[in-house]
mmCIF file of C-alpha atoms in Angstrom:
data_model
loop_
_atom_site.group_PDB
_atom_site.id
_atom_site.type_symbol
_atom_site.label_atom_id
_atom_site.label_comp_id
_atom_site.label_asym_id
_atom_site.label_seq_id
_atom_site.Cartn_x
_atom_site.Cartn_y
_atom_site.Cartn_z
ATOM 1 C CA MET A 1 20.242 16.700 34.149
ATOM 2 C CA ARG A 2 20.893 20.040 33.186
ATOM 3 C CA PHE A 3 19.514 22.176 30.952
ATOM 4 C CA SER A 4 20.372 25.118 29.049
ATOM 5 C CA ARG A 5 19.807 28.571 30.437
ATOM 6 C CA ASN A 6 17.322 29.270 27.494
ATOM 7 C CA THR A 7 15.530 25.928 28.458
ATOM 8 C CA GLN A 8 15.710 26.937 32.244
ATOM 9 C CA ASP A 9 14.171 30.474 31.213
ATOM 10 C CA TRP A 10 11.784 28.515 29.095
ATOM 11 C CA LEU A 11 10.427 26.381 31.845
ATOM 12 C CA SER A 12 10.249 29.193 34.608
ATOM 13 C CA ARG A 13 8.382 31.082 32.313
ATOM 14 C CA GLY A 14 6.146 28.322 31.500
ATOM 15 C CA ALA A 15 5.655 27.488 35.411
ATOM 16 C CA PHE A 16 4.986 31.257 36.134
ATOM 17 C CA TYR A 17 2.144 31.346 33.392
ATOM 18 C CA PHE A 18 0.947 27.970 34.680
ATOM 19 C CA LEU A 19 0.298 29.385 37.991
ATOM 20 C CA VAL A 20 -1.201 32.566 36.830
ATOM 21 C CA PHE A 21 -3.431 30.393 35.163
ATOM 22 C CA LEU A 22 -4.407 28.469 37.930
ATOM 23 C CA ILE A 23 -5.042 31.349 40.155
ATOM 24 C CA VAL A 24 -6.934 33.281 37.481
ATOM 25 C CA LEU A 25 -9.225 30.054 37.033
ATOM 26 C CA GLY A 26 -9.856 29.252 40.682
ATOM 27 C CA CYS A 27 -11.045 33.078 40.836
ATOM 28 C CA VAL A 28 -12.831 33.152 37.543
ATOM 29 C CA GLY A 29 -13.981 29.760 37.590
ATOM 30 C CA PRO A 30 -16.959 29.777 40.183
ATOM 31 C CA PHE A 31 -18.714 32.598 38.487
ATOM 32 C CA ALA A 32 -18.257 31.460 35.076
ATOM 33 C CA TRP A 33 -19.698 28.048 36.554
ATOM 34 C CA GLN A 34 -23.269 30.412 37.875
ATOM 35 C CA ILE A 35 -23.141 32.376 34.447
ATOM 36 C CA ILE A 36 -23.290 28.778 32.463
ATOM 37 C CA THR A 37 -25.773 27.272 35.284
ATOM 38 C CA SER A 38 -28.011 30.436 34.877
ATOM 39 C CA ILE A 39 -28.574 29.796 31.302
ATOM 40 C CA LYS A 40 -29.220 26.036 31.054
ATOM 41 C CA PRO A 41 -32.241 24.560 30.824
ATOM 42 C CA ALA A 42 -33.926 22.830 34.033
ATOM 43 C CA ARG A 43 -33.190 19.493 32.770
ATOM 44 C CA GLU A 44 -29.593 19.772 32.504
ATOM 45 C CA LEU A 45 -28.873 21.404 35.581
ATOM 46 C CA THR A 46 -27.845 18.319 37.516
ATOM 47 C CA THR A 47 -26.129 16.402 34.567
ATOM 48 C CA LEU A 48 -22.837 16.557 33.358
ATOM 49 C CA PRO A 49 -21.968 16.282 30.710
ATOM 50 C CA PRO A 50 -22.951 18.709 28.718
ATOM 51 C CA LEU A 51 -20.723 21.346 30.292
ATOM 52 C CA LEU A 52 -22.255 24.031 28.073
ATOM 53 C CA PRO A 53 -25.963 24.154 27.949
ATOM 54 C CA SER A 54 -27.351 22.740 24.735
ATOM 55 C CA GLN A 55 -30.127 25.594 24.758
ATOM 56 C CA VAL A 56 -29.578 28.880 26.083
ATOM 57 C CA THR A 57 -32.828 29.744 28.092
ATOM 58 C CA VAL A 58 -33.553 32.810 30.324
ATOM 59 C CA GLU A 59 -36.311 31.125 32.384
ATOM 60 C CA HIS A 60 -34.362 31.188 35.591
ATOM 61 C CA TYR A 61 -33.880 35.201 35.223
ATOM 62 C CA ILE A 62 -37.602 35.341 34.859
ATOM 63 C CA ARG A 63 -38.544 33.291 37.770
ATOM 64 C CA VAL A 64 -36.172 35.412 39.659
ATOM 65 C CA PHE A 65 -37.996 38.487 38.858
ATOM 66 C CA GLU A 66 -41.331 36.623 39.785
ATOM 67 C CA ARG A 67 -40.442 36.979 43.181
ATOM 68 C CA PRO A 68 -40.122 40.606 45.134
ATOM 69 C CA PHE A 69 -36.519 40.359 43.967
ATOM 70 C CA GLY A 70 -36.654 44.210 43.117
ATOM 71 C CA LYS A 71 -37.378 44.959 46.691
ATOM 72 C CA TYR A 72 -34.197 42.938 47.814
ATOM 73 C CA ILE A 73 -32.236 45.034 45.398
ATOM 74 C CA MET A 74 -33.382 48.413 46.525
ATOM 75 C CA ASN A 75 -32.832 47.638 50.326
ATOM 76 C CA SER A 76 -29.162 46.472 49.315
ATOM 77 C CA VAL A 77 -29.111 49.814 47.458
ATOM 78 C CA ILE A 78 -30.379 51.898 50.431
ATOM 79 C CA VAL A 79 -28.310 49.951 53.124
ATOM 80 C CA ALA A 80 -24.863 50.080 51.384
ATOM 81 C CA SER A 81 -25.470 53.640 50.179
ATOM 82 C CA ALA A 82 -26.212 54.934 53.471
ATOM 83 C CA THR A 83 -23.209 52.934 54.920
ATOM 84 C CA THR A 84 -20.782 54.589 52.149
ATOM 85 C CA VAL A 85 -21.756 57.950 52.690
ATOM 86 C CA PHE A 86 -22.036 57.837 56.730
ATOM 87 C CA CYS A 87 -18.529 56.152 56.559
ATOM 88 C CA LEU A 88 -17.077 59.157 54.471
ATOM 89 C CA VAL A 89 -18.505 61.969 55.992
ATOM 90 C CA VAL A 90 -17.774 60.756 59.877
ATOM 91 C CA GLY A 91 -14.324 59.173 58.759
ATOM 92 C CA SER A 92 -13.108 61.924 57.011
ATOM 93 C CA PHE A 93 -13.223 64.396 59.881
ATOM 94 C CA ALA A 94 -11.727 61.324 62.043
ATOM 95 C CA ALA A 95 -9.028 60.745 59.648
ATOM 96 C CA TYR A 96 -8.207 64.258 59.324
ATOM 97 C CA ALA A 97 -7.944 64.589 62.937
ATOM 98 C CA LEU A 98 -5.677 61.592 63.148
ATOM 99 C CA GLY A 99 -3.623 62.602 60.233
ATOM 100 C CA ARG A 100 -3.242 66.325 60.660
ATOM 101 C CA LEU A 101 -3.734 67.580 64.060
ATOM 102 C CA ARG A 102 -0.843 66.993 66.601
ATOM 103 C CA MET A 103 -2.342 64.724 69.437
ATOM 104 C CA LYS A 104 -1.075 62.255 71.396
ATOM 105 C CA GLY A 105 -1.935 58.310 71.264
ATOM 106 C CA LYS A 106 -2.553 58.461 67.417
ATOM 107 C CA MET A 107 -1.189 55.054 66.773
ATOM 108 C CA ILE A 108 -2.777 53.552 69.645
ATOM 109 C CA ILE A 109 -6.054 54.864 68.611
ATOM 110 C CA LEU A 110 -5.575 53.615 65.445
ATOM 111 C CA SER A 111 -4.287 50.258 66.494
ATOM 112 C CA MET A 112 -7.685 49.785 68.406
ATOM 113 C CA VAL A 113 -9.625 50.682 65.618
ATOM 114 C CA LEU A 114 -7.664 48.057 63.378
ATOM 115 C CA ALA A 115 -8.255 45.734 66.346
ATOM 116 C CA VAL A 116 -12.044 46.143 66.382
ATOM 117 C CA SER A 117 -12.485 45.542 62.486
ATOM 118 C CA MET A 118 -10.468 41.919 63.400
ATOM 119 C CA PHE A 119 -13.533 40.983 65.497
ATOM 120 C CA PRO A 120 -15.309 38.050 64.119
ATOM 121 C CA GLU A 121 -18.927 38.803 63.344
ATOM 122 C CA ILE A 122 -20.262 36.017 64.756
ATOM 123 C CA ALA A 123 -18.845 36.948 68.243
ATOM 124 C CA ILE A 124 -20.895 40.402 68.532
ATOM 125 C CA VAL A 125 -24.047 39.469 66.889
ATOM 126 C CA SER A 126 -25.642 38.068 70.091
ATOM 127 C CA PRO A 127 -25.003 41.637 72.117
ATOM 128 C CA LEU A 128 -25.829 43.671 68.873
ATOM 129 C CA TYR A 129 -29.367 41.812 68.505
ATOM 130 C CA ILE A 130 -29.980 42.704 72.107
ATOM 131 C CA VAL A 131 -29.039 46.207 71.568
ATOM 132 C CA MET A 132 -31.101 46.679 68.347
ATOM 133 C CA ARG A 133 -34.210 45.174 70.015
ATOM 134 C CA ASN A 134 -33.960 47.213 72.729
ATOM 135 C CA LEU A 135 -33.799 50.192 70.506
ATOM 136 C CA ARG A 136 -36.638 48.616 68.805
ATOM 137 C CA LEU A 137 -34.644 48.796 65.555
ATOM 138 C CA LEU A 138 -34.740 45.493 64.194
ATOM 139 C CA ASN A 139 -36.137 44.648 60.605
ATOM 140 C CA THR A 140 -35.392 48.380 59.932
ATOM 141 C CA TYR A 141 -32.551 49.962 57.952
ATOM 142 C CA PRO A 142 -30.873 51.462 60.638
ATOM 143 C CA ALA A 143 -30.336 47.722 62.069
ATOM 144 C CA LEU A 144 -28.022 47.013 59.235
ATOM 145 C CA ILE A 145 -26.185 50.328 58.884
ATOM 146 C CA LEU A 146 -25.073 50.961 61.946
ATOM 147 C CA PRO A 147 -23.267 47.710 62.343
ATOM 148 C CA TYR A 148 -22.192 47.909 58.855
ATOM 149 C CA THR A 149 -20.740 51.391 59.455
ATOM 150 C CA THR A 150 -18.868 49.985 62.715
ATOM 151 C CA PHE A 151 -16.695 47.418 60.631
ATOM 152 C CA ALA A 152 -16.582 49.575 57.753
ATOM 153 C CA MET A 153 -15.172 52.610 59.722
ATOM 154 C CA PRO A 154 -11.589 51.038 60.356
ATOM 155 C CA LEU A 155 -11.153 50.833 56.876
ATOM 156 C CA THR A 156 -12.064 54.300 56.129
ATOM 157 C CA LEU A 157 -9.813 55.750 58.960
ATOM 158 C CA TRP A 158 -6.675 53.537 57.593
ATOM 159 C CA ILE A 159 -7.075 54.880 54.040
ATOM 160 C CA LEU A 160 -7.920 58.272 54.626
ATOM 161 C CA THR A 161 -5.672 58.944 57.398
ATOM 162 C CA SER A 162 -2.561 57.681 55.145
ATOM 163 C CA PHE A 163 -3.902 60.399 52.235
ATOM 164 C CA PHE A 164 -4.493 63.256 54.526
ATOM 165 C CA ARG A 165 -1.064 62.648 56.485
ATOM 166 C CA GLU A 166 0.756 63.213 53.298
ATOM 167 C CA ILE A 167 -1.129 66.497 51.769
ATOM 168 C CA PRO A 168 1.598 69.186 52.094
ATOM 169 C CA ALA A 169 0.883 71.204 55.325
ATOM 170 C CA GLU A 170 1.836 74.416 53.188
ATOM 171 C CA LEU A 171 -1.482 74.253 51.338
ATOM 172 C CA GLU A 172 -3.459 74.524 54.427
ATOM 173 C CA GLU A 173 -1.574 77.371 55.911
ATOM 174 C CA ALA A 174 -1.841 79.283 52.523
ATOM 175 C CA ALA A 175 -5.526 78.922 52.723
ATOM 176 C CA LYS A 176 -5.596 80.129 56.210
ATOM 177 C CA ILE A 177 -3.344 83.241 55.319
ATOM 178 C CA ASP A 178 -6.220 83.617 52.626
ATOM 179 C CA GLY A 179 -8.968 84.033 55.048
ATOM 180 C CA CYS A 180 -10.246 80.509 55.577
ATOM 181 C CA SER A 181 -11.248 79.106 58.819
ATOM 182 C CA PRO A 182 -9.975 75.306 59.536
ATOM 183 C CA LEU A 183 -13.534 74.049 58.137
ATOM 184 C CA GLN A 184 -13.090 75.922 54.878
ATOM 185 C CA ALA A 185 -9.659 74.945 54.178
ATOM 186 C CA PHE A 186 -10.432 71.489 55.081
ATOM 187 C CA TRP A 187 -13.549 71.868 52.764
ATOM 188 C CA LYS A 188 -12.014 73.560 49.813
ATOM 189 C CA VAL A 189 -8.523 72.448 49.784
ATOM 190 C CA ILE A 190 -7.956 69.439 51.640
ATOM 191 C CA LEU A 191 -10.870 67.345 50.942
ATOM 192 C CA PRO A 192 -10.348 67.851 46.951
ATOM 193 C CA ILE A 193 -6.964 66.897 47.020
ATOM 194 C CA ALA A 194 -7.910 63.611 49.156
ATOM 195 C CA ALA A 195 -10.650 62.497 46.547
ATOM 196 C CA PRO A 196 -8.803 59.641 45.135
ATOM 197 C CA GLY A 197 -8.712 58.249 48.299
ATOM 198 C CA MET A 198 -12.473 59.147 48.974
ATOM 199 C CA PHE A 199 -13.251 57.255 45.902
ATOM 200 C CA THR A 200 -11.333 54.402 46.938
ATOM 201 C CA THR A 201 -12.773 54.092 50.284
ATOM 202 C CA ALA A 202 -16.395 54.642 48.675
ATOM 203 C CA ILE A 203 -16.167 51.776 46.478
ATOM 204 C CA LEU A 204 -14.593 49.531 49.269
ATOM 205 C CA VAL A 205 -17.215 50.146 51.608
ATOM 206 C CA PHE A 206 -20.008 50.163 49.305
ATOM 207 C CA ILE A 207 -18.689 46.666 48.118
ATOM 208 C CA ALA A 208 -18.626 45.226 51.776
ATOM 209 C CA ALA A 209 -21.773 46.514 52.659
ATOM 210 C CA TRP A 210 -23.709 44.913 49.591
ATOM 211 C CA ASN A 211 -22.070 41.499 50.256
ATOM 212 C CA GLU A 212 -22.410 41.580 53.981
ATOM 213 C CA PHE A 213 -24.789 38.430 55.075
ATOM 214 C CA LEU A 214 -24.899 37.305 58.732
ATOM 215 C CA PHE A 215 -26.358 40.677 60.224
ATOM 216 C CA ALA A 216 -28.878 41.039 57.529
ATOM 217 C CA LEU A 217 -29.934 37.912 58.054
ATOM 218 C CA THR A 218 -29.965 38.205 62.081
ATOM 219 C CA PHE A 219 -31.265 41.660 62.241
ATOM 220 C CA THR A 220 -33.949 41.509 59.513
ATOM 221 C CA LYS A 221 -37.179 39.258 59.518
ATOM 222 C CA THR A 222 -39.077 40.485 56.386
ATOM 223 C CA ILE A 223 -38.730 41.691 53.184
ATOM 224 C CA GLN A 224 -39.226 45.577 54.208
ATOM 225 C CA ALA A 225 -35.242 45.672 55.082
ATOM 226 C CA GLN A 226 -33.771 42.404 53.949
ATOM 227 C CA THR A 227 -30.867 42.681 51.436
ATOM 228 C CA ILE A 228 -29.803 40.725 48.170
ATOM 229 C CA PRO A 229 -27.822 38.043 50.053
ATOM 230 C CA VAL A 230 -30.650 37.120 52.558
ATOM 231 C CA GLY A 231 -33.014 37.232 49.241
ATOM 232 C CA ILE A 232 -30.912 34.692 47.526
ATOM 233 C CA ALA A 233 -30.691 32.620 50.920
ATOM 234 C CA MET A 234 -34.402 32.625 50.990
ATOM 235 C CA LEU A 235 -34.967 31.115 47.610
ATOM 236 C CA PRO A 236 -34.562 27.293 48.610
ATOM 237 C CA THR A 237 -37.880 25.694 49.972
ATOM 238 C CA MET A 238 -38.193 22.585 52.073
ATOM 239 C CA TYR A 239 -38.229 20.063 49.078
ATOM 240 C CA HIS A 240 -36.762 22.114 46.118
ATOM 241 C CA VAL A 241 -33.571 23.991 45.915
ATOM 242 C CA PRO A 242 -33.955 25.949 42.543
ATOM 243 C CA TRP A 243 -30.224 25.808 41.233
ATOM 244 C CA GLY A 244 -30.810 28.110 38.276
ATOM 245 C CA SER A 245 -32.514 30.806 39.972
ATOM 246 C CA ILE A 246 -29.995 30.892 42.537
ATOM 247 C CA ALA A 247 -27.421 31.192 40.038
ATOM 248 C CA ALA A 248 -29.520 33.807 37.942
ATOM 249 C CA ALA A 249 -29.831 35.612 41.465
ATOM 250 C CA SER A 250 -26.258 35.802 41.916
ATOM 251 C CA VAL A 251 -25.102 36.512 38.363
ATOM 252 C CA ILE A 252 -27.516 39.714 38.578
ATOM 253 C CA VAL A 253 -26.068 41.194 42.159
ATOM 254 C CA THR A 254 -22.355 40.199 40.969
ATOM 255 C CA ILE A 255 -22.764 42.279 37.273
ATOM 256 C CA PRO A 256 -22.859 45.554 38.614
ATOM 257 C CA LEU A 257 -20.129 44.961 41.007
ATOM 258 C CA ILE A 258 -17.817 43.849 38.325
ATOM 259 C CA ILE A 259 -18.852 46.511 35.970
ATOM 260 C CA LEU A 260 -18.054 49.062 39.041
ATOM 261 C CA VAL A 261 -14.779 47.820 39.432
ATOM 262 C CA LEU A 262 -13.720 47.519 35.679
ATOM 263 C CA VAL A 263 -14.692 50.857 35.354
ATOM 264 C CA PHE A 264 -13.090 52.739 38.133
ATOM 265 C CA GLN A 265 -10.215 50.177 38.648
ATOM 266 C CA ARG A 266 -7.449 52.514 37.868
ATOM 267 C CA ARG A 267 -8.851 54.898 40.369
ATOM 268 C CA ILE A 268 -9.124 51.989 43.123
ATOM 269 C CA ILE A 269 -5.764 50.816 42.379
ATOM 270 C CA SER A 270 -4.138 54.168 42.379
ATOM 271 C CA GLY A 271 -5.855 55.142 45.939
ATOM 272 C CA LEU A 272 -4.954 51.929 47.311
ATOM 273 C CA THR A 273 -1.302 52.390 46.259
ATOM 274 C CA ALA A 274 -0.960 55.780 47.293
ATOM 275 C CA GLY A 275 -2.464 55.085 50.652
ATOM 276 C CA ALA A 276 0.053 52.332 51.144
ATOM 277 C CA VAL A 277 3.099 54.018 49.887
ATOM 278 C CA LYS A 278 2.169 57.260 51.595
ATOM 279 C CA GLY A 279 1.289 55.215 55.115
#
């Protein structure tokens, strides 16, 4: 059967939009389901239908904060923020050296850094646990910040190296002619120009540290250092799984990240795109 050209175009466009719809549904569907579950009455959590709640309730959100959930949030904020700052400070100097200075073996170093980022967490959690135990860092913030930094640093280096590499060398030379030292030229000239890359890196590292679960579960034992993913995992008891509270907690910790990405989406996309094109 042959179709006219207009029919073929219409079918192609329809298939494309249907595929896009399936992808969006697969991405957004689970989170939408969590939102619906979080506002359903407890008696409707295990029944289907109704798909939508017959009565909207906030009881699950109240129960979440009857626990020390605020402490989990504070721990995640501290760990993710410290990891981000540490990666930006150390990573910016390292990326500047790799992107701007003449040195042998830069690609080898970057390849090794990329290889490190591919290590599965489960493969190194045992030796890291022994190291943290010997350093007496278990159940502390550094026990999470140090491993998180190790895994976030490759991302930081790859993004920032691309930005620093594409900044015209004439700007740096002009700053030195005006009397700036290499460190002042880096601080006053290079770093502001690389701000989009720094901003993109900061958001991606913060989100990665915020969502990490395995290290947080292994290296922390009490609420003094446990982060949000561990806090949510601790909600079920031996005889009861509070699906409503789990859904409410998931929504609470996910919405700030969604708002952060939506507000700064242009900066994130421009940063990633610039790094990809210039790299």
